[in-house]
XYZ file of C-alpha atoms in Angstrom:
120
model
C 12.853 3.180 31.211
C 9.972 4.188 33.339
C 8.231 6.456 30.771
C 7.667 3.737 28.544
C 6.396 1.899 30.799
C 4.150 4.443 32.220
C 2.759 5.241 28.558
C 2.373 1.302 27.629
C -0.145 1.215 30.904
C -1.733 4.546 29.819
C -2.557 3.100 26.297
C -3.628 -0.307 27.320
C -5.779 1.119 30.212
C -7.114 3.443 27.493
C -8.008 0.389 24.861
C -10.044 -1.247 27.996
C -12.299 1.723 28.704
C -12.708 2.276 24.856
C -14.068 -1.354 24.777
C -15.851 -1.033 28.486
C -17.822 2.003 27.799
C -20.091 0.707 25.036
C -20.438 -2.634 26.413
C -21.749 -1.273 29.593
C -23.495 1.731 28.617
C -24.496 1.062 25.007
C -27.940 -0.521 23.656
C -28.182 -3.964 24.696
C -31.206 -4.927 22.037
C -28.992 -6.580 19.283
C -32.091 -8.146 17.402
C -33.858 -5.265 16.556
C -35.591 -5.022 13.281
C -33.621 -2.861 11.327
C -30.701 -5.295 11.878
C -32.156 -7.891 10.595
C -33.260 -6.277 7.271
C -30.988 -6.152 4.670
C -29.674 -2.992 4.718
C -29.958 -0.532 7.447
C -30.583 2.777 5.083
C -34.096 2.033 4.477
C -34.637 1.180 0.964
C -35.240 -2.048 -0.113
C -32.989 -3.466 -2.949
C -34.553 -3.467 -5.887
C -32.356 -7.045 -7.336
C -28.800 -7.800 -6.478
C -25.717 -7.294 -9.237
C -22.340 -8.407 -8.904
C -19.749 -5.528 -9.985
C -16.959 -7.348 -12.026
C -14.141 -5.691 -12.286
C -11.311 -6.685 -14.784
C -8.198 -7.927 -13.259
C -6.231 -5.790 -15.404
C -7.785 -2.931 -13.445
C -5.850 -4.642 -10.762
C -2.324 -5.463 -12.821
C -2.351 -1.867 -13.511
C -2.206 -0.425 -10.352
C 0.410 -3.094 -9.105
C 2.513 -2.133 -12.095
C 2.428 1.083 -11.516
C 3.159 0.848 -7.815
C 6.192 -1.175 -8.961
C 7.759 1.255 -11.052
C 6.722 4.493 -9.182
C 9.283 3.087 -6.191
C 11.584 1.933 -8.708
C 11.628 5.653 -9.656
C 11.634 6.883 -5.867
C 14.936 4.700 -5.983
C 16.529 6.858 -8.863
C 15.991 10.359 -6.443
C 18.281 9.711 -3.847
C 20.965 8.261 -6.077
C 21.192 11.479 -8.618
C 21.384 13.567 -4.946
C 24.024 11.510 -3.443
C 25.804 10.832 -6.822
C 28.300 14.019 -6.222
C 29.063 12.818 -3.030
C 30.217 9.496 -3.932
C 32.682 11.204 -6.910
C 34.232 13.211 -4.051
C 35.054 9.863 -1.958
C 35.784 8.171 -4.733
C 33.409 5.332 -4.948
C 31.639 6.538 -7.989
C 32.441 3.554 -9.539
C 30.995 0.691 -7.500
C 27.613 2.958 -6.882
C 27.585 3.601 -10.389
C 27.370 -0.193 -11.457
C 25.009 -0.745 -8.014
C 22.722 1.771 -10.000
C 23.326 0.153 -13.412
C 22.546 -2.897 -12.224
C 19.072 -1.696 -10.535
C 18.209 0.325 -13.569
C 19.133 -2.916 -16.264
C 16.451 -4.973 -13.690
C 14.301 -1.658 -14.275
C 14.513 -1.836 -17.833
C 14.270 -5.449 -18.249
C 10.922 -5.461 -16.371
C 9.369 -2.530 -18.750
C 10.125 -4.736 -21.804
C 8.327 -7.596 -19.899
C 5.657 -5.663 -19.064
C 5.567 -4.485 -22.714
C 6.340 -7.938 -24.423
C 3.771 -9.930 -22.422
C 1.029 -6.632 -23.371
C -0.225 -6.297 -19.530
C -0.926 -3.045 -20.125
C -3.449 -3.829 -23.468
C -7.402 -3.146 -22.602
C -8.267 -5.263 -25.510
């Protein structure tokens, strides 16, 4: 218990030091001309444009992550299925994985049917 309390105390003191050192030793002039300018790089902006990114890009990224994680769940099943066969629990785990694959295939069917990946 003592090492954990000591670690928390040292971490807390370290955080306080990281906040206090710049406050006491840092520059005091916060309202300089450079800080008041639009960009601190020294170049004046020519014109302001708002970049519009299609929502389909984000939808594709989310769907990729979703289906990628589902595929990751299939790998441990494939490795452990032989162990379940030896323990005579293969039917139960096969049913669970079948349900999982059914949901996966339904999600893929819905994605194709709703044309979520069409970029037209």
